PDB file of C-alpha atoms in Angstrom:
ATOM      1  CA  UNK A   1     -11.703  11.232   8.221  1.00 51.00           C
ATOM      2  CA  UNK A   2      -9.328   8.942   7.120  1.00 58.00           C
ATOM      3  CA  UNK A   3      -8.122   8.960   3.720  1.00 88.00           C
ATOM      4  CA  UNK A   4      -8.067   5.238   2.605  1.00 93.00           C
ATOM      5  CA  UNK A   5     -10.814   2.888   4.180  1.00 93.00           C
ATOM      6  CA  UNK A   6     -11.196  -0.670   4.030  1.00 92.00           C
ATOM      7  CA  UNK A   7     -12.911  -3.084   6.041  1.00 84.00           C
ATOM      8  CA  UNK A   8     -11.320  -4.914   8.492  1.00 76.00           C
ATOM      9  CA  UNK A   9     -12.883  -8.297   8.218  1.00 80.00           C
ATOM     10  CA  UNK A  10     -12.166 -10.931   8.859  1.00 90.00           C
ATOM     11  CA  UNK A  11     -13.181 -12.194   5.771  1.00 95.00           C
ATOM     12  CA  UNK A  12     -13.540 -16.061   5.432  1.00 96.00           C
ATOM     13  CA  UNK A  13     -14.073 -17.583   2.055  1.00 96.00           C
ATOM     14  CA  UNK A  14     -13.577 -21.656   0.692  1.00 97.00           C
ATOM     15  CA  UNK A  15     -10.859 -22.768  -0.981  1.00 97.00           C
ATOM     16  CA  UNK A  16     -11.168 -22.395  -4.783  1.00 97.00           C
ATOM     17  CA  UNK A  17     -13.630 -19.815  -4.541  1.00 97.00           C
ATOM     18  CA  UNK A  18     -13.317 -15.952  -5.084  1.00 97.00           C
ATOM     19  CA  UNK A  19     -12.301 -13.286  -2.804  1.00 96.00           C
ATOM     20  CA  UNK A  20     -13.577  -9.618  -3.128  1.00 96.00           C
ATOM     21  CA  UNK A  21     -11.598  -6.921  -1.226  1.00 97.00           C
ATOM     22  CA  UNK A  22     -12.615  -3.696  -1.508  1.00 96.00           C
ATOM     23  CA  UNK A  23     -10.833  -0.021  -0.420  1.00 96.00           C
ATOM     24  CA  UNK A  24     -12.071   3.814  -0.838  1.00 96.00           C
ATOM     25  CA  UNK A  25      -9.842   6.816  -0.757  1.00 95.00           C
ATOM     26  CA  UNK A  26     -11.123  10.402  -0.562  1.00 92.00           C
ATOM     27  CA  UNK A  27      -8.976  12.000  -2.126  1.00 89.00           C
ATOM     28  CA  UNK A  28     -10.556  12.504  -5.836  1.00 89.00           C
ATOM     29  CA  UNK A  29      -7.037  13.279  -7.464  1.00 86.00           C
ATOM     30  CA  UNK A  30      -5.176  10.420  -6.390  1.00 88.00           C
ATOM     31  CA  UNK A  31      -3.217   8.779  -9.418  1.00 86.00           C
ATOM     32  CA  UNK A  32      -0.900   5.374  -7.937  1.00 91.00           C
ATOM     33  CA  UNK A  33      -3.120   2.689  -5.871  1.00 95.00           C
ATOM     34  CA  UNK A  34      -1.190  -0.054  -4.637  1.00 96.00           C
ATOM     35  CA  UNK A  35      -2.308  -3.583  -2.930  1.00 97.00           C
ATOM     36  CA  UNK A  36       0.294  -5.478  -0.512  1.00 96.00           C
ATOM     37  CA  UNK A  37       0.150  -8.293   1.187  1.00 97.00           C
ATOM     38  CA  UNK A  38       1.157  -8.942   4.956  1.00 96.00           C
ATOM     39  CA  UNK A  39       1.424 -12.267   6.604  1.00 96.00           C
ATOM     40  CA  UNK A  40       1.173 -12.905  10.200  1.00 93.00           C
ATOM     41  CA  UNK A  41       4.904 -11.428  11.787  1.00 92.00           C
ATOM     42  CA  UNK A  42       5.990 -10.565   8.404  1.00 95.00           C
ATOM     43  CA  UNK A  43       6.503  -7.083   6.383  1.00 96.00           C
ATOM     44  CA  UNK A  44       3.967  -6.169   3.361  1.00 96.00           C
ATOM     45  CA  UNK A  45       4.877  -6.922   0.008  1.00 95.00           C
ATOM     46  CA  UNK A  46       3.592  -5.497  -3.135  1.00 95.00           C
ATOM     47  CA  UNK A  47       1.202  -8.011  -5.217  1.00 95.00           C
ATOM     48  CA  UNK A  48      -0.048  -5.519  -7.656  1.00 95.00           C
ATOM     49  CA  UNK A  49       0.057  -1.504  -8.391  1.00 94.00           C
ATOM     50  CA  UNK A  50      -2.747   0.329 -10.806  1.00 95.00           C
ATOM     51  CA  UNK A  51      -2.311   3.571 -12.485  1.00 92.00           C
ATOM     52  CA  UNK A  52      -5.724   4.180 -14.649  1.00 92.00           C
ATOM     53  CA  UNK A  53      -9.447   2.864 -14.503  1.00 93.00           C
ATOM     54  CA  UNK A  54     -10.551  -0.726 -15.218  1.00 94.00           C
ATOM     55  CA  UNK A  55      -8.967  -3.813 -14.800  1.00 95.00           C
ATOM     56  CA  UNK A  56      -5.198  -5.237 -14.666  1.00 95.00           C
ATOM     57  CA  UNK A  57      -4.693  -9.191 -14.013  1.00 95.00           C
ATOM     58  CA  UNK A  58      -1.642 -10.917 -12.843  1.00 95.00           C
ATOM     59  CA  UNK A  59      -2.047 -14.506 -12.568  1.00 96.00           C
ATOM     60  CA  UNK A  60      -4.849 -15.406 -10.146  1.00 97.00           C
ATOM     61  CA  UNK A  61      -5.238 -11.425  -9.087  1.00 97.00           C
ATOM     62  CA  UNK A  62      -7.069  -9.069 -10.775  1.00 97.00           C
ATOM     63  CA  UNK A  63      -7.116  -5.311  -9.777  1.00 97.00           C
ATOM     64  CA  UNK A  64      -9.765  -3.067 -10.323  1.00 97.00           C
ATOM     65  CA  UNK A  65     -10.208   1.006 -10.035  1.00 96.00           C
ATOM     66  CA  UNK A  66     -12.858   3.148 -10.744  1.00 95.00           C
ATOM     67  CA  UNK A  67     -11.591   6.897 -10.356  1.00 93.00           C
ATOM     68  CA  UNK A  68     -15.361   8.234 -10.442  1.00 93.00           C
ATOM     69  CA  UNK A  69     -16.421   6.102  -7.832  1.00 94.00           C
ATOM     70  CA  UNK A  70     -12.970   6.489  -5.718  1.00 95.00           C
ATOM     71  CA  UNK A  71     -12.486   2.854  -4.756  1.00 95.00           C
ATOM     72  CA  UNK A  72     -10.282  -0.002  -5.757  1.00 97.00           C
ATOM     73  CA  UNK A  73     -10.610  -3.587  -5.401  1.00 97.00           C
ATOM     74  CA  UNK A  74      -8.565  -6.569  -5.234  1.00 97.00           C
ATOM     75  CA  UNK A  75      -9.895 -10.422  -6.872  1.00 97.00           C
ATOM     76  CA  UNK A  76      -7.854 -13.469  -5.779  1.00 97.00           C
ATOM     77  CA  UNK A  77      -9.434 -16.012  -7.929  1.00 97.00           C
ATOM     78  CA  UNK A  78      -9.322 -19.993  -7.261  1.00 97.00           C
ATOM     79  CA  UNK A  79      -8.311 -18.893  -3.711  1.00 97.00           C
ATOM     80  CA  UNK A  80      -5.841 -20.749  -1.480  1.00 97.00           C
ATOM     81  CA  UNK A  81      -5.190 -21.400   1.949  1.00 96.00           C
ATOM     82  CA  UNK A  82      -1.792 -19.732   1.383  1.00 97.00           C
ATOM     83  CA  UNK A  83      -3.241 -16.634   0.187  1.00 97.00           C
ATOM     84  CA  UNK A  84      -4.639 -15.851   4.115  1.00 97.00           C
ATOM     85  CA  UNK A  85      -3.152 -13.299   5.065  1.00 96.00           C
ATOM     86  CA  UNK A  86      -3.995  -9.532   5.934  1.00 95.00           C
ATOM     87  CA  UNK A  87      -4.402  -7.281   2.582  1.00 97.00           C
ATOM     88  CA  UNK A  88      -3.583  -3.741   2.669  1.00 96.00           C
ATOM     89  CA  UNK A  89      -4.383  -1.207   0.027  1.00 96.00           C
ATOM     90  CA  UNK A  90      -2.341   1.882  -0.154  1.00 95.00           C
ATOM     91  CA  UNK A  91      -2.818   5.081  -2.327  1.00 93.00           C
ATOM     92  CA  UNK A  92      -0.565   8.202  -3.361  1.00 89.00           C
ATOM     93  CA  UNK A  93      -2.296  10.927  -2.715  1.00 79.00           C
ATOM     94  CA  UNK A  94      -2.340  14.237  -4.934  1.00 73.00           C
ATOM     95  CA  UNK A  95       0.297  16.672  -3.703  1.00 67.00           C
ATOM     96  CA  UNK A  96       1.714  14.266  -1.510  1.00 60.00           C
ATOM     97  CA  UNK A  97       5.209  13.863  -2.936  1.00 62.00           C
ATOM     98  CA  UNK A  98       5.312  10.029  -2.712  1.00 68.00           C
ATOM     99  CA  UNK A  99       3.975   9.347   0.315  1.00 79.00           C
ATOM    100  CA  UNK A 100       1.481   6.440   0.524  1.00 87.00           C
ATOM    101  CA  UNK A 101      -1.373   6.392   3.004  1.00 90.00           C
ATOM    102  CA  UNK A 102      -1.888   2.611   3.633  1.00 93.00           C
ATOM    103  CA  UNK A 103      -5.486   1.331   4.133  1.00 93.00           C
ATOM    104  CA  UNK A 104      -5.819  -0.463   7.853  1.00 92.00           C
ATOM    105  CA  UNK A 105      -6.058  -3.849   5.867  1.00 94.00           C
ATOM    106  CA  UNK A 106      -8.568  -6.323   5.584  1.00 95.00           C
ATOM    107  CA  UNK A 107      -7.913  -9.714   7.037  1.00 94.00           C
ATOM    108  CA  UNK A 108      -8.604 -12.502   4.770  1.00 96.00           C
ATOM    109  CA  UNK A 109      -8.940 -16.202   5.783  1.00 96.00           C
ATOM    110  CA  UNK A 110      -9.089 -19.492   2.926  1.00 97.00           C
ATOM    111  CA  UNK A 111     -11.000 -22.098   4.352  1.00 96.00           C
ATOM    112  CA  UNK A 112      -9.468 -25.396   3.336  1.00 93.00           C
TER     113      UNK A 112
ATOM    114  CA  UNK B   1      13.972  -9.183   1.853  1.00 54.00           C
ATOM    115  CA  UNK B   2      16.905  -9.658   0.468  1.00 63.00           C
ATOM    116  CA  UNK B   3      18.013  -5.389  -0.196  1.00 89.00           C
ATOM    117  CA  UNK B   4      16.756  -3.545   2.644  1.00 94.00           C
ATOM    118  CA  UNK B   5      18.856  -4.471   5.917  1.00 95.00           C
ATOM    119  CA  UNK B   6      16.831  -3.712   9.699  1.00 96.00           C
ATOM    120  CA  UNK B   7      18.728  -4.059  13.094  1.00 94.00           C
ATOM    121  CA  UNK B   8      17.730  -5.039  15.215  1.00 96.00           C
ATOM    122  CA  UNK B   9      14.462  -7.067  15.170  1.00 95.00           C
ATOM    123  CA  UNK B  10      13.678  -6.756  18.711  1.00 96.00           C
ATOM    124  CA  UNK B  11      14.531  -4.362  21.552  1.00 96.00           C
ATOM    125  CA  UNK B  12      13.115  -3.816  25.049  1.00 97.00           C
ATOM    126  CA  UNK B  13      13.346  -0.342  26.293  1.00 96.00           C
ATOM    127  CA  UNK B  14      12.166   1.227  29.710  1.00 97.00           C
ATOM    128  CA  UNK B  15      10.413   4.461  29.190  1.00 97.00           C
ATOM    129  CA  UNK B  16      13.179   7.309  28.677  1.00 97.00           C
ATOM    130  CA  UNK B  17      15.464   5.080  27.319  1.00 97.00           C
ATOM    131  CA  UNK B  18      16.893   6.223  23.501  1.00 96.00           C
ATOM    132  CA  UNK B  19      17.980   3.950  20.727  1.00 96.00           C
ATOM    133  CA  UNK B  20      18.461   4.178  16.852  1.00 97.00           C
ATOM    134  CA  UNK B  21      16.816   1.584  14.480  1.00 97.00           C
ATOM    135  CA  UNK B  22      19.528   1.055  11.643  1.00 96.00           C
ATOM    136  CA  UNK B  23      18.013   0.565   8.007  1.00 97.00           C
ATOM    137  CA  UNK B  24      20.148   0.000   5.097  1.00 96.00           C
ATOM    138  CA  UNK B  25      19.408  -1.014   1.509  1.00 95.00           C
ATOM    139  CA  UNK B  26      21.883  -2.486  -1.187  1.00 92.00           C
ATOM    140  CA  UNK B  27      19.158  -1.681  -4.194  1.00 88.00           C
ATOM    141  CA  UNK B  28      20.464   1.905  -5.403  1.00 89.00           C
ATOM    142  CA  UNK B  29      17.040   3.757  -4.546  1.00 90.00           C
ATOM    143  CA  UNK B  30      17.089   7.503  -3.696  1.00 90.00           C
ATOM    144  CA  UNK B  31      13.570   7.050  -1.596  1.00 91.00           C
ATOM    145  CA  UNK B  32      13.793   5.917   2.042  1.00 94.00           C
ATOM    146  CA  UNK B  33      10.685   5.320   4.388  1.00 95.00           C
ATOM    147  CA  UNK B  34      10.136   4.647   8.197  1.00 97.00           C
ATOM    148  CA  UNK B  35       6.678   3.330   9.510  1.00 97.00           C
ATOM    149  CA  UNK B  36       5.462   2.327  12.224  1.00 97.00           C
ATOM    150  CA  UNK B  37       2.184  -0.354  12.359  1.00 97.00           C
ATOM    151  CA  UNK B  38       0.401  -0.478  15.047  1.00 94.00           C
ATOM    152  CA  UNK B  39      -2.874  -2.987  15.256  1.00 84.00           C
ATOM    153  CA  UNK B  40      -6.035  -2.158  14.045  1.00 77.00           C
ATOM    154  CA  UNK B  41      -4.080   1.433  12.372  1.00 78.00           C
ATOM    155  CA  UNK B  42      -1.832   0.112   9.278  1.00 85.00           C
ATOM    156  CA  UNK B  43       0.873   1.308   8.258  1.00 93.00           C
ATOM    157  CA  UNK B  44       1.710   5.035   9.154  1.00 94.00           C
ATOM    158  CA  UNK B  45       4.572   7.320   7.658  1.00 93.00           C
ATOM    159  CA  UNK B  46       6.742   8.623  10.641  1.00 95.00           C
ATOM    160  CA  UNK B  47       9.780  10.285   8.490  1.00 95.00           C
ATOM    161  CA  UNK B  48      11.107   9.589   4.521  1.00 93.00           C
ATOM    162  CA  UNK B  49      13.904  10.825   2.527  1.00 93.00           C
ATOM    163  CA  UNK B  50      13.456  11.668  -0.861  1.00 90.00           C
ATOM    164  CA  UNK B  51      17.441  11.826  -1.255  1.00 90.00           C
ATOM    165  CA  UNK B  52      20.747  11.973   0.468  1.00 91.00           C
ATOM    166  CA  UNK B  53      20.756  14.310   2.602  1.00 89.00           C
ATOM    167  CA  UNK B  54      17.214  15.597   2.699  1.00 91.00           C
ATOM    168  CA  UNK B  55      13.932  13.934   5.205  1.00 94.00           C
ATOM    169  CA  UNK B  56      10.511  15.054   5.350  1.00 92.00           C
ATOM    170  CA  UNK B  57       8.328  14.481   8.647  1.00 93.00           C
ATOM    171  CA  UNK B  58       5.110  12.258   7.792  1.00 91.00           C
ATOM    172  CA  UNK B  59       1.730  11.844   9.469  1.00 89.00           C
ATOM    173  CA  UNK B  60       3.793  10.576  13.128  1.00 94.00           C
ATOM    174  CA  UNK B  61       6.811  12.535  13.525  1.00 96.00           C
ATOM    175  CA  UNK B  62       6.397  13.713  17.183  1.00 96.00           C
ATOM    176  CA  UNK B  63       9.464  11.342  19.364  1.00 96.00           C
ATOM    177  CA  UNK B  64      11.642  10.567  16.689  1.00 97.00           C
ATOM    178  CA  UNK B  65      14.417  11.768  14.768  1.00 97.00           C
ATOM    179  CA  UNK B  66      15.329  10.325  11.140  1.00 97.00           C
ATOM    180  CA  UNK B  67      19.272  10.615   9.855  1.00 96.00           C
ATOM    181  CA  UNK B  68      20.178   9.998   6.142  1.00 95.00           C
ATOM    182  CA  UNK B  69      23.840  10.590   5.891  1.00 85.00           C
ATOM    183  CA  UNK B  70      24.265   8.494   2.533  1.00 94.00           C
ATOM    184  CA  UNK B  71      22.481   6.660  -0.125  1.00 94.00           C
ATOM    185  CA  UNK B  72      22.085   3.732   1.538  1.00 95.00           C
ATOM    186  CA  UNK B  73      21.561   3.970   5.027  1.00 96.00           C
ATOM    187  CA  UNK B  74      18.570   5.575   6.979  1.00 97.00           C
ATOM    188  CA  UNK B  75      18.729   5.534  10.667  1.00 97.00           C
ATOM    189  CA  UNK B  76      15.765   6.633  13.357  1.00 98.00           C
ATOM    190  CA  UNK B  77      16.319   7.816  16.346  1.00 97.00           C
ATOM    191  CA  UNK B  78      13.776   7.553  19.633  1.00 96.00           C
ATOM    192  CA  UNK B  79      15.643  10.086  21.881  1.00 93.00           C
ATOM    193  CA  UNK B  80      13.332   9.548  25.066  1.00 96.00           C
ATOM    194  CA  UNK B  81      10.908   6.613  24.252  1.00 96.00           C
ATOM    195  CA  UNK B  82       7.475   6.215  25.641  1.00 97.00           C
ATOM    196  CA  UNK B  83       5.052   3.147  25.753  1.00 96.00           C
ATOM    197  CA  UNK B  84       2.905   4.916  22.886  1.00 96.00           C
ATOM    198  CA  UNK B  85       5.972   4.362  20.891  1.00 97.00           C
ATOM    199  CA  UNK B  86       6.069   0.476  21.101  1.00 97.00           C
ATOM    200  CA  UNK B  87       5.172  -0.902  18.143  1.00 97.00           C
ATOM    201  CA  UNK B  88       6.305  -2.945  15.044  1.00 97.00           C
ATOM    202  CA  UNK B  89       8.731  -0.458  12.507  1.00 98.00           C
ATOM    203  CA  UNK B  90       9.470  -1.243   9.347  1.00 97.00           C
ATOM    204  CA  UNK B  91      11.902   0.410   7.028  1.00 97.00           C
ATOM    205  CA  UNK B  92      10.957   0.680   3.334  1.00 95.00           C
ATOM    206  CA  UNK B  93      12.812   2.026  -0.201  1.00 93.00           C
ATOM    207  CA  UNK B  94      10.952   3.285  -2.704  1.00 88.00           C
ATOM    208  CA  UNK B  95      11.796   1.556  -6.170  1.00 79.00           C
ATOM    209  CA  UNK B  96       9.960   2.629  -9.876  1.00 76.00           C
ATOM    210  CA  UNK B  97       6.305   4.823  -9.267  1.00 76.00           C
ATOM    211  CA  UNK B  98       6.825   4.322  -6.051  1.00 77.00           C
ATOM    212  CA  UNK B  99       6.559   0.321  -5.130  1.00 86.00           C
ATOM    213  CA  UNK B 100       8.046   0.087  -1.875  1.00 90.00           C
ATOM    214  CA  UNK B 101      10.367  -2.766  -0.719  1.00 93.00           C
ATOM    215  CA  UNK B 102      10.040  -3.179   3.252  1.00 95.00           C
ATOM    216  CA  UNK B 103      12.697  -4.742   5.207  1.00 95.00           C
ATOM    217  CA  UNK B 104      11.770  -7.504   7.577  1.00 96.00           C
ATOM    218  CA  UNK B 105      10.992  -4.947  10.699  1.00 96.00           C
ATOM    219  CA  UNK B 106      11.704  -4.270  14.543  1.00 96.00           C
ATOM    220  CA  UNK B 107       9.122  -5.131  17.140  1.00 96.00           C
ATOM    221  CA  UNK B 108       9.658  -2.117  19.958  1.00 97.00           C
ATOM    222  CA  UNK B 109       8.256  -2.796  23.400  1.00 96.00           C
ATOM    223  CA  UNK B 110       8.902   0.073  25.720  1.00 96.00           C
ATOM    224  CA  UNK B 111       8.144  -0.417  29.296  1.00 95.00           C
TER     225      UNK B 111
END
């Protein structure tokens, strides 16, 4: 069973509207979930990290987590064409001494 | 990414052949990381180093050795490589809880 599930996609949305990614982890005493971002032929980078339950916003991204339900979720709002790109989620893992288990991303397209 | 350092950013090998990836990172952090991503599979740990001087195997260890001989530099090693070994590696340093910084990666083909 793998320990962080998302769905692939692709998901396709219009520009200017809002995009829902979603991820589940299984492992119920998991404390640091991170989302990055990876472009086509480029290395991840980190958009946004959350530590504790409900909501944190950066700009046009809101996080989400919900330890009881053991899922996280990523909101781009007023989406852009720039923001396609492939969306991983990645969670530390009780126990695990750092190491992140990454999600196998979910592919997200911004229809102009 | 400006602060981690990956040579080189291609290489062709024929099965059997060995080669190190070099990583090296000008940001201070005590937390190196080699993955490999392979499509369809994300991102998955092969070795890290918590410090100088110590590595830890992670989920993909079999094929490859991992060398940390000071703070900045973290070298892998593919002593006999195989075609399930080509795939895209990325080196990565761990920075405050854990937000990793990736270098710019190596796309492995081995024949």
């Amino acid at each position: 069973q793998k320990e962080v599930e998302q769905n692939s996609g692709p998901l396709s949305v219009p520009e200017g509207a809002i995009a829902s990614l979603n991820c589940t982890y299984s492992d119920r005493g998991s404390q640091s979930f991170f989302w990055y971002r990876q472009y086509s032929g480029k290395s991840p980078e980190l958009i946004m990290s959350i530590y504790s339950n409900g909501d944190k916003e950066d700009g046009r991204f809101t996080a989400q987590l919900n330890k009881a339900s053991q899922y996280v979720s990523l909101l781009i709002r007023d989406s852009q064409p720039s923001d396609s790109a492939t969306y991983l989620c990645a969670v530390i893992s009780s126990g695990s001494a750092r190491q992140l288990t990454f999600g196998s991303g979910t592919q997200l397209t911004v229809l102009p | 990414n400006a602060g981690v350092t990956q040579t080189p950013k291609f290489q062709v090998l024929k099965t059997g052949q060995s080669m190190t990836l070099q990583c090296a990172q000008d940001m201070n952090h005590n937390s190196m990381y080699w993955y490999r991503q392979d499509p369809g599979m994300g991102l998955r740990l092969i070795y890290y180093s918590a410090s100088e001087g110590t590595t830890d195997k992670g989920e993909v260890p079999n094929g490859y050795n991992v060398s940390r001989l000071n703070k900045r530099e973290f070298s892998l090693r593919l002593e006999s490589a195989a075609p399930s070994q080509t795939s895209v590696y990325f080196c990565a340093i761990g920075g405050q809880r854990e937000k990793l910084f990736f270098g710019s990666g190596t796309q492995l083909s081995v024949l």
